[in-house]
Amino acid sequence: MGQERRRQKWAGRSAGSRSDADGTLDSVVAQRLISLLEEGLDVEGWRAAMERLEEELGAESYSVLLFVLTHLDFPPSTAKEHFARVLGQWRRLAASLLDDVDLRVAVLHYFLRIQRKLRNPAIVEIKILKRTQDSAILDELTRLRNYRYFQDRLQDEVRRVHRYSAPLSLLMVDADDFKAYNDARGHLAGNVALRRLARALRRSVREVDVVARYGGEEFAILLPSTPKLAALQVAEKVRRAVERAGIGREDDRSARPLTVSIGLATAPGDATDAEALVQRADSALYVAKSLGKNRVQPFSDERREDTRLEASLIGTFVALASEAYSLTTRNVSERGLLFMARQPVAVGSLVQVRLSLPPAAESVECVVRVARVVERLDGYEIGARILDMDRLHQRRFRGFLAQLRATDTGPTVPVEAGSLAN
């Protein structure tokens, strides 16, 4: 990569920087490095910090560090060698001056006096570095991460999935009927709404999660080390937070507030690369829109018909963070449950269910969406669609269903996948 091309990538001005693999880490690493510069680390602190960055994001970190400080472009192996020599020179320089010397001065001295590769040296003010970096990674309107940063970080997190087998969930979030909102209230009000929506999204997730403006009224949220079950709960929290924010009701409390639809996909279960993960989450978002909006929809490629089988399983269910309540199933299928409970739940709720499977009392857990609730003499009959079940529990559950089919002599009722959610 040429020096000018890397400079454009880091400053966010390159039109091709969204997908160029060799520049993927630049803005992410640069941001981390600027934070380290602000900390004022000593020699050992920088050595340890760069080792951690290399382990986490690769040897490209050394190339970005030297480019940020000098605009000199080195391949990773060469940059790492130069960095080791800078640390050695830094120790000698500090000893001879008997005063504190920071990394920028050590780098400047090394390339000016030792390597003689800098013709017009200058020490870059950290505030200027930070301001330049912010303009490269932040969306101007919402102050969320921008599309380029999201693409870079997504690639990094997908690599982490393959390296550490940690799940990665992606939420694609779209403001419902935003064109009508803009047309009715004007673009200025639309911009205010987007800024308020951005704040609601950011406040609903962890600091380690990445909230980015994907484009227009669409946003993306990366949830590192988050399986689908936990991501569903986060997505529902986000949806409710936006609804409660009352965006658009500032001057008219009777007006309908702005809401969002959310599509969810998780790697590696739904996709194994970044592009596919976005496509899966976007596909789920489309389904959420088509089913009425203001809802969360996980990706699913299930299209087959399931058979409901009579089964009296005992277990518990938890409505998000509430206490657990007992249940007994009436029938089950691969994609749905019909169970009795003494505690009613709202239609559309996400519920975590734990079932005990005979004969060895193996337990399985899943997340379901409540589709209907009917009050009976002995409690509440609840029909729910299974949204997510991890692979181990899915194997157990399917094995139980296979045994049930083999011993079942009564009539079976074919149920189209997902019909319980209608």
Coordinates of C-alpha atoms in Angstrom, one line a residue:
M1 CA 0.0 0.0 0.0
G2 CA 1.4 3.4 -1.0
Q3 CA 2.0 6.2 1.6
E4 CA -0.7 8.5 0.1
R5 CA -3.2 5.7 -0.1
R6 CA -2.7 4.8 3.5
R7 CA -3.0 8.4 4.5
Q8 CA -6.3 8.6 2.7
K9 CA -7.6 5.4 4.4
W10 CA -6.7 6.6 7.8
A11 CA -8.3 10.0 7.3
G12 CA -11.4 8.4 5.9
R13 CA -11.2 10.0 2.4
S14 CA -10.7 6.9 0.3
A15 CA -13.8 5.8 -1.6
G16 CA -12.6 2.3 -1.7
S17 CA -11.7 2.1 2.0
R18 CA -14.9 0.4 3.0
S19 CA -13.8 -3.0 1.6
D20 CA -10.1 -2.9 1.1
A21 CA -8.8 -5.8 3.2
D22 CA -5.3 -4.4 3.7
G23 CA -6.7 -1.2 5.4
T24 CA -9.4 -2.8 7.5
L25 CA -7.7 -2.3 10.8
D26 CA -6.4 1.2 10.3
S27 CA -9.1 3.3 12.0
V28 CA -9.8 0.9 14.8
V29 CA -6.1 0.6 15.7
A30 CA -5.5 4.3 15.3
Q31 CA -8.2 5.1 17.7
R32 CA -6.8 2.7 20.3
L33 CA -3.3 4.2 19.8
I34 CA -4.5 7.7 20.3
S35 CA -6.0 6.6 23.6
L36 CA -2.7 5.1 24.6
L37 CA -0.8 8.3 23.7
E38 CA -3.2 10.2 25.9
E39 CA -2.3 7.9 28.8
G40 CA 1.4 8.8 28.7
L41 CA 2.7 5.3 29.0
D42 CA 6.4 4.6 29.7
V43 CA 8.7 2.2 27.7
E44 CA 7.4 -1.0 29.4
G45 CA 3.8 0.3 29.2
W46 CA 4.1 0.7 25.4
R47 CA 5.8 -2.6 24.9
A48 CA 3.0 -4.4 26.8
A49 CA 0.3 -2.4 25.2
M50 CA 1.6 -3.2 21.6
E51 CA 1.9 -6.9 22.5
R52 CA -1.7 -6.9 23.5
L53 CA -2.8 -5.1 20.4
E54 CA -0.8 -7.5 18.2
E55 CA -2.4 -10.5 19.9
E56 CA -5.9 -8.9 19.5
L57 CA -5.7 -7.2 16.1
G58 CA -2.5 -8.5 14.4
A59 CA 1.0 -7.2 13.6
E60 CA -0.6 -4.5 11.4
S61 CA -0.9 -2.5 14.6
Y62 CA 2.8 -1.6 14.4
S63 CA 2.4 -0.3 10.9
V64 CA -0.5 1.9 11.9
L65 CA 1.4 3.2 15.0
L66 CA 4.4 4.4 12.9
F67 CA 2.2 5.8 10.2
V68 CA 0.1 7.7 12.7
L69 CA 3.2 9.3 14.2
T70 CA 5.4 9.7 11.1
H71 CA 3.4 9.0 7.9
L72 CA 6.1 6.5 7.0
D73 CA 4.7 3.3 5.6
F74 CA 6.2 0.0 6.6
P75 CA 5.1 -3.6 6.3
P76 CA 4.1 -5.2 9.6
S77 CA 7.3 -7.1 10.2
T78 CA 9.6 -4.1 9.4
A79 CA 7.4 -1.8 11.5
K80 CA 7.7 -4.2 14.5
E81 CA 11.5 -4.3 14.2
H82 CA 11.6 -0.5 14.1
F83 CA 9.3 -0.3 17.1
A84 CA 11.7 -2.6 19.1
R85 CA 14.6 -0.4 18.2
V86 CA 12.6 2.8 19.1
L87 CA 12.1 1.3 22.6
G88 CA 15.8 0.6 23.0
Q89 CA 16.7 4.1 21.8
W90 CA 14.0 5.5 24.1
R91 CA 15.6 3.9 27.2
R92 CA 19.0 5.3 26.2
L93 CA 17.6 8.7 25.5
A94 CA 15.8 8.9 28.8
A95 CA 18.9 7.9 30.7
S96 CA 21.1 10.5 29.0
L97 CA 18.6 13.3 29.4
L98 CA 17.6 12.4 33.0
D99 CA 14.1 13.5 32.2
D100 CA 10.8 12.1 31.1
V101 CA 10.6 11.4 27.3
D102 CA 7.4 10.2 25.6
L103 CA 7.0 7.9 22.7
R104 CA 6.6 10.7 20.1
V105 CA 10.0 12.2 21.0
A106 CA 11.6 8.8 21.0
V107 CA 10.2 8.0 17.5
L108 CA 11.2 11.5 16.2
H109 CA 14.8 11.0 17.5
Y110 CA 15.0 7.5 16.1
F111 CA 13.9 8.3 12.6
L112 CA 15.7 11.7 12.5
R113 CA 19.1 10.7 14.0
I114 CA 19.3 6.9 13.6
Q115 CA 17.4 6.0 10.4
R116 CA 17.4 9.5 8.9
K117 CA 14.1 8.8 7.1
L118 CA 12.4 12.0 8.2
R119 CA 13.3 15.1 6.3
N120 CA 10.8 17.6 7.9
P121 CA 10.1 16.2 11.4
A122 CA 7.3 17.5 13.5
I123 CA 5.8 16.3 16.8
V124 CA 2.0 15.9 16.2
E125 CA -0.3 17.4 18.9
I126 CA -2.4 14.6 20.4
K127 CA -5.5 16.8 20.2
I128 CA -5.0 17.2 16.5
L129 CA -4.6 13.5 16.1
K130 CA -7.7 12.8 18.0
R131 CA -9.7 15.4 16.1
T132 CA -8.5 14.0 12.8
Q133 CA -9.4 10.4 13.9
D134 CA -12.8 11.5 15.1
S135 CA -13.7 13.0 11.7
A136 CA -12.7 9.7 10.1
I137 CA -14.8 7.4 12.3
L138 CA -17.8 9.4 13.5
D139 CA -21.0 10.3 11.8
E140 CA -21.3 14.1 11.8
L141 CA -25.1 14.2 12.5
T142 CA -25.5 11.5 15.2
R143 CA -22.0 11.3 16.6
L144 CA -22.2 7.5 16.3
R145 CA -19.6 5.5 14.5
N146 CA -19.8 5.9 10.8
Y147 CA -20.3 3.3 8.0
R148 CA -16.6 3.0 7.4
Y149 CA -15.7 2.3 11.0
F150 CA -18.5 -0.2 11.2
Q151 CA -17.2 -2.1 8.2
D152 CA -13.7 -2.1 9.6
R153 CA -14.8 -3.3 13.0
L154 CA -17.1 -5.9 11.6
Q155 CA -14.2 -7.5 9.7
D156 CA -12.1 -7.5 12.9
E157 CA -14.9 -9.1 15.0
V158 CA -15.6 -11.8 12.5
R159 CA -11.9 -12.7 12.6
R160 CA -12.2 -12.9 16.3
V161 CA -15.1 -15.3 15.9
H162 CA -12.9 -17.7 13.9
R163 CA -9.9 -17.2 16.2
Y164 CA -11.5 -17.5 19.6
S165 CA -14.9 -19.3 18.8
A166 CA -16.7 -16.4 20.5
P167 CA -20.2 -15.6 19.0
L168 CA -20.8 -12.2 17.4
S169 CA -24.4 -10.8 17.0
L170 CA -25.4 -8.1 14.7
L171 CA -28.6 -5.9 15.0
M172 CA -29.8 -4.0 11.9
V173 CA -32.1 -1.3 13.2
D174 CA -34.4 0.8 11.0
A175 CA -36.7 3.7 12.0
D176 CA -40.2 2.8 11.0
D177 CA -42.0 5.0 8.5
F178 CA -39.3 7.6 8.6
K179 CA -40.0 9.0 5.2
A180 CA -43.5 9.9 6.3
Y181 CA -42.1 11.4 9.5
N182 CA -39.8 13.6 7.4
D183 CA -42.4 14.6 4.9
A184 CA -44.9 15.6 7.7
R185 CA -42.4 17.4 9.9
G186 CA -39.6 18.5 7.7
H187 CA -35.9 17.5 7.4
L188 CA -34.8 19.6 10.4
A189 CA -37.2 17.7 12.7
G190 CA -36.0 14.5 11.0
N191 CA -32.4 15.3 11.9
V192 CA -33.4 16.0 15.5
A193 CA -35.3 12.7 15.6
L194 CA -32.2 10.8 14.3
R195 CA -30.0 12.4 17.0
R196 CA -32.5 11.4 19.7
L197 CA -32.8 7.9 18.2
A198 CA -29.0 7.6 18.2
R199 CA -28.8 8.5 21.9
A200 CA -31.4 5.9 22.8
L201 CA -29.5 3.2 20.9
R202 CA -26.2 4.1 22.5
R203 CA -27.6 4.1 26.0
S204 CA -29.2 0.7 25.6
V205 CA -26.0 -1.3 25.0
R206 CA -22.6 -1.9 26.7
E207 CA -19.6 0.2 26.2
V208 CA -17.9 -2.6 24.3
D209 CA -20.7 -2.8 21.8
V210 CA -20.5 -0.8 18.6
V211 CA -23.4 1.4 17.5
A212 CA -23.0 2.9 14.0
R213 CA -25.1 4.8 11.5
Y214 CA -25.3 2.5 8.6
G215 CA -27.0 5.0 6.3
G216 CA -30.0 7.3 6.3
E217 CA -32.4 6.1 9.1
E218 CA -30.7 2.6 9.4
F219 CA -28.3 1.7 12.1
A220 CA -26.1 -1.2 13.0
I221 CA -25.2 -2.6 16.4
L222 CA -22.3 -5.0 16.9
L223 CA -22.5 -7.2 20.0
P224 CA -19.2 -9.0 20.5
S225 CA -19.1 -12.2 22.5
T226 CA -22.9 -12.3 22.5
P227 CA -24.9 -15.4 21.6
K228 CA -28.3 -15.1 19.9
L229 CA -30.3 -15.7 23.1
A230 CA -28.7 -12.7 24.8
A231 CA -28.8 -10.6 21.7
L232 CA -32.5 -11.1 21.4
Q233 CA -32.9 -9.7 24.9
V234 CA -30.6 -6.7 24.0
A235 CA -32.6 -6.1 20.8
E236 CA -35.9 -6.1 22.7
K237 CA -34.3 -3.7 25.3
V238 CA -33.3 -1.4 22.4
R239 CA -36.8 -1.6 20.8
R240 CA -38.5 -0.7 24.1
A241 CA -36.0 2.1 24.8
V242 CA -36.8 3.8 21.5
E243 CA -40.5 3.4 22.0
R244 CA -40.3 4.9 25.5
A245 CA -38.2 7.8 24.3
G246 CA -41.3 9.3 22.7
I247 CA -39.4 10.7 19.8
G248 CA -41.8 12.9 17.8
R249 CA -44.2 13.5 20.7
E250 CA -42.4 16.5 22.2
D251 CA -45.1 19.0 21.0
D252 CA -48.0 16.6 20.8
R253 CA -48.4 13.8 23.4
S254 CA -51.1 12.2 21.3
A255 CA -48.8 11.7 18.3
R256 CA -47.5 8.3 17.5
P257 CA -43.9 8.0 18.7
L258 CA -41.1 6.9 16.4
T259 CA -40.4 3.2 16.6
V260 CA -37.8 0.8 15.1
S261 CA -37.8 -2.6 13.6
I262 CA -34.7 -4.8 14.3
G263 CA -33.2 -7.8 12.4
L264 CA -30.8 -10.0 14.2
A265 CA -28.2 -12.5 13.0
T266 CA -25.4 -14.3 14.9
A267 CA -22.0 -15.7 13.7
P268 CA -21.0 -18.4 13.3
G269 CA -24.5 -20.0 13.5
D270 CA -26.2 -17.8 10.8
A271 CA -23.1 -16.8 8.8
T272 CA -19.4 -17.3 8.8
D273 CA -18.2 -14.1 7.0
A274 CA -19.0 -10.4 7.4
E275 CA -21.0 -9.9 4.2
A276 CA -23.2 -12.9 4.9
L277 CA -23.8 -11.7 8.5
V278 CA -25.1 -8.3 7.3
Q279 CA -27.2 -10.0 4.6
R280 CA -28.8 -12.3 7.2
A281 CA -29.5 -9.5 9.7
D282 CA -30.9 -7.4 6.9
S283 CA -33.1 -10.2 5.7
A284 CA -34.5 -10.6 9.2
L285 CA -35.1 -6.8 9.3
Y286 CA -37.2 -7.1 6.1
V287 CA -39.3 -9.8 7.8
A288 CA -39.8 -7.6 10.9
K289 CA -41.0 -4.8 8.6
S290 CA -43.4 -7.1 6.8
L291 CA -44.8 -8.5 10.0
G292 CA -46.0 -5.1 11.2
K293 CA -42.9 -3.2 12.3
N294 CA -41.8 -2.2 15.8
R295 CA -40.6 -5.7 16.5
V296 CA -37.5 -7.8 16.8
Q297 CA -36.9 -10.6 14.3
P298 CA -34.0 -13.1 14.4
F299 CA -32.8 -14.6 11.2
S300 CA -34.1 -18.1 10.4
D301 CA -33.8 -20.2 7.2
E302 CA -36.4 -22.7 8.4
R303 CA -39.1 -23.3 5.9
R304 CA -40.1 -26.9 6.4
E305 CA -43.4 -28.1 8.0
D306 CA -43.2 -29.4 11.5
T307 CA -45.4 -32.0 13.2
R308 CA -46.9 -31.2 16.6
L309 CA -46.6 -34.2 19.0
E310 CA -48.5 -34.6 22.2
A311 CA -46.1 -34.3 25.1
S312 CA -46.4 -33.4 28.8
L313 CA -43.0 -31.9 29.6
I314 CA -42.5 -29.9 32.8
G315 CA -40.3 -26.9 33.0
T316 CA -40.0 -23.2 33.7
F317 CA -40.2 -20.0 31.7
V318 CA -38.8 -16.5 32.4
A319 CA -40.2 -13.4 30.8
L320 CA -36.9 -11.6 30.1
A321 CA -35.4 -10.6 33.6
S322 CA -38.5 -11.6 35.6
E323 CA -38.7 -14.5 38.0
A324 CA -39.3 -18.1 36.7
Y325 CA -42.7 -19.7 36.5
S326 CA -43.6 -23.4 36.1
L327 CA -45.2 -24.8 32.9
T328 CA -46.4 -28.0 31.4
T329 CA -46.4 -28.6 27.7
R330 CA -49.5 -29.9 25.8
N331 CA -47.7 -30.4 22.5
V332 CA -44.4 -29.6 21.0
S333 CA -42.8 -29.3 17.5
E334 CA -39.3 -28.3 16.3
R335 CA -40.5 -24.7 15.9
G336 CA -43.2 -24.3 18.5
L337 CA -44.6 -25.0 22.0
L338 CA -48.1 -25.1 23.4
F339 CA -48.0 -25.1 27.2
M340 CA -50.1 -24.4 30.2
A341 CA -49.0 -21.9 32.9
R342 CA -50.6 -20.2 35.9
Q343 CA -48.9 -16.9 35.0
P344 CA -50.1 -15.0 31.9
V345 CA -47.7 -13.3 29.6
A346 CA -48.3 -10.6 26.9
V347 CA -48.6 -11.7 23.3
G348 CA -45.4 -10.8 21.5
S349 CA -43.2 -11.2 24.6
L350 CA -39.8 -12.9 24.4
V351 CA -39.7 -15.7 26.9
Q352 CA -36.8 -18.0 27.9
V353 CA -38.0 -21.5 28.4
R354 CA -36.3 -24.4 30.2
L355 CA -37.7 -27.9 29.6
S356 CA -36.8 -31.2 31.3
L357 CA -36.7 -34.1 28.8
P358 CA -37.3 -37.7 29.9
P359 CA -36.0 -40.3 30.5
A360 CA -32.7 -38.9 31.8
A361 CA -34.2 -35.5 32.7
E362 CA -31.8 -33.7 30.3
S363 CA -32.7 -30.0 30.2
V364 CA -33.0 -27.8 27.1
E365 CA -33.3 -24.1 26.9
C366 CA -34.7 -21.9 24.1
V367 CA -36.1 -18.4 23.5
V368 CA -39.7 -18.2 22.3
R369 CA -42.0 -15.5 21.2
V370 CA -45.5 -15.7 22.6
A371 CA -48.1 -15.9 19.8
R372 CA -51.4 -16.4 21.7
V373 CA -52.7 -16.6 25.2
V374 CA -56.0 -18.2 26.1
E375 CA -57.4 -18.3 29.6
R376 CA -58.6 -21.8 30.7
L377 CA -60.2 -23.1 33.9
D378 CA -56.8 -24.5 35.0
G379 CA -54.6 -21.6 33.9
Y380 CA -53.4 -20.0 30.7
E381 CA -52.8 -21.9 27.5
I382 CA -49.9 -20.2 25.7
G383 CA -48.8 -20.8 22.1
A384 CA -45.2 -19.8 21.3
R385 CA -42.8 -20.0 18.4
I386 CA -39.2 -21.1 19.1
L387 CA -36.8 -18.4 18.0
D388 CA -33.5 -19.7 19.2
M389 CA -32.0 -22.8 20.7
D390 CA -28.2 -23.5 20.7
R391 CA -26.9 -26.6 18.9
L392 CA -26.4 -28.8 21.9
H393 CA -29.9 -28.3 23.1
Q394 CA -31.3 -28.5 19.6
R395 CA -29.7 -32.0 19.2
R396 CA -31.3 -33.1 22.5
F397 CA -34.7 -31.7 21.6
R398 CA -34.7 -33.2 18.1
G399 CA -33.6 -36.6 19.6
F400 CA -36.5 -36.4 22.0
L401 CA -38.9 -35.6 19.2
A402 CA -37.6 -38.5 17.1
Q403 CA -38.3 -40.9 20.0
L404 CA -41.7 -39.4 20.5
R405 CA -42.6 -39.9 16.8
A406 CA -41.4 -43.5 17.0
T407 CA -43.8 -44.2 19.9
D408 CA -46.7 -41.9 19.0
T409 CA -49.8 -43.8 17.7
G410 CA -52.2 -40.9 17.7
P411 CA -53.0 -38.5 14.9
T412 CA -50.5 -35.7 14.2
V413 CA -51.3 -32.2 13.0
P414 CA -49.0 -30.7 10.4
V415 CA -48.1 -27.1 11.3
E416 CA -46.3 -24.8 9.0
A417 CA -43.1 -23.5 10.5
G418 CA -43.8 -20.2 12.2
S419 CA -47.6 -20.4 12.1
L420 CA -47.8 -20.3 15.9
A421 CA -46.5 -16.7 15.7
N422 CA -49.4 -15.5 13.6

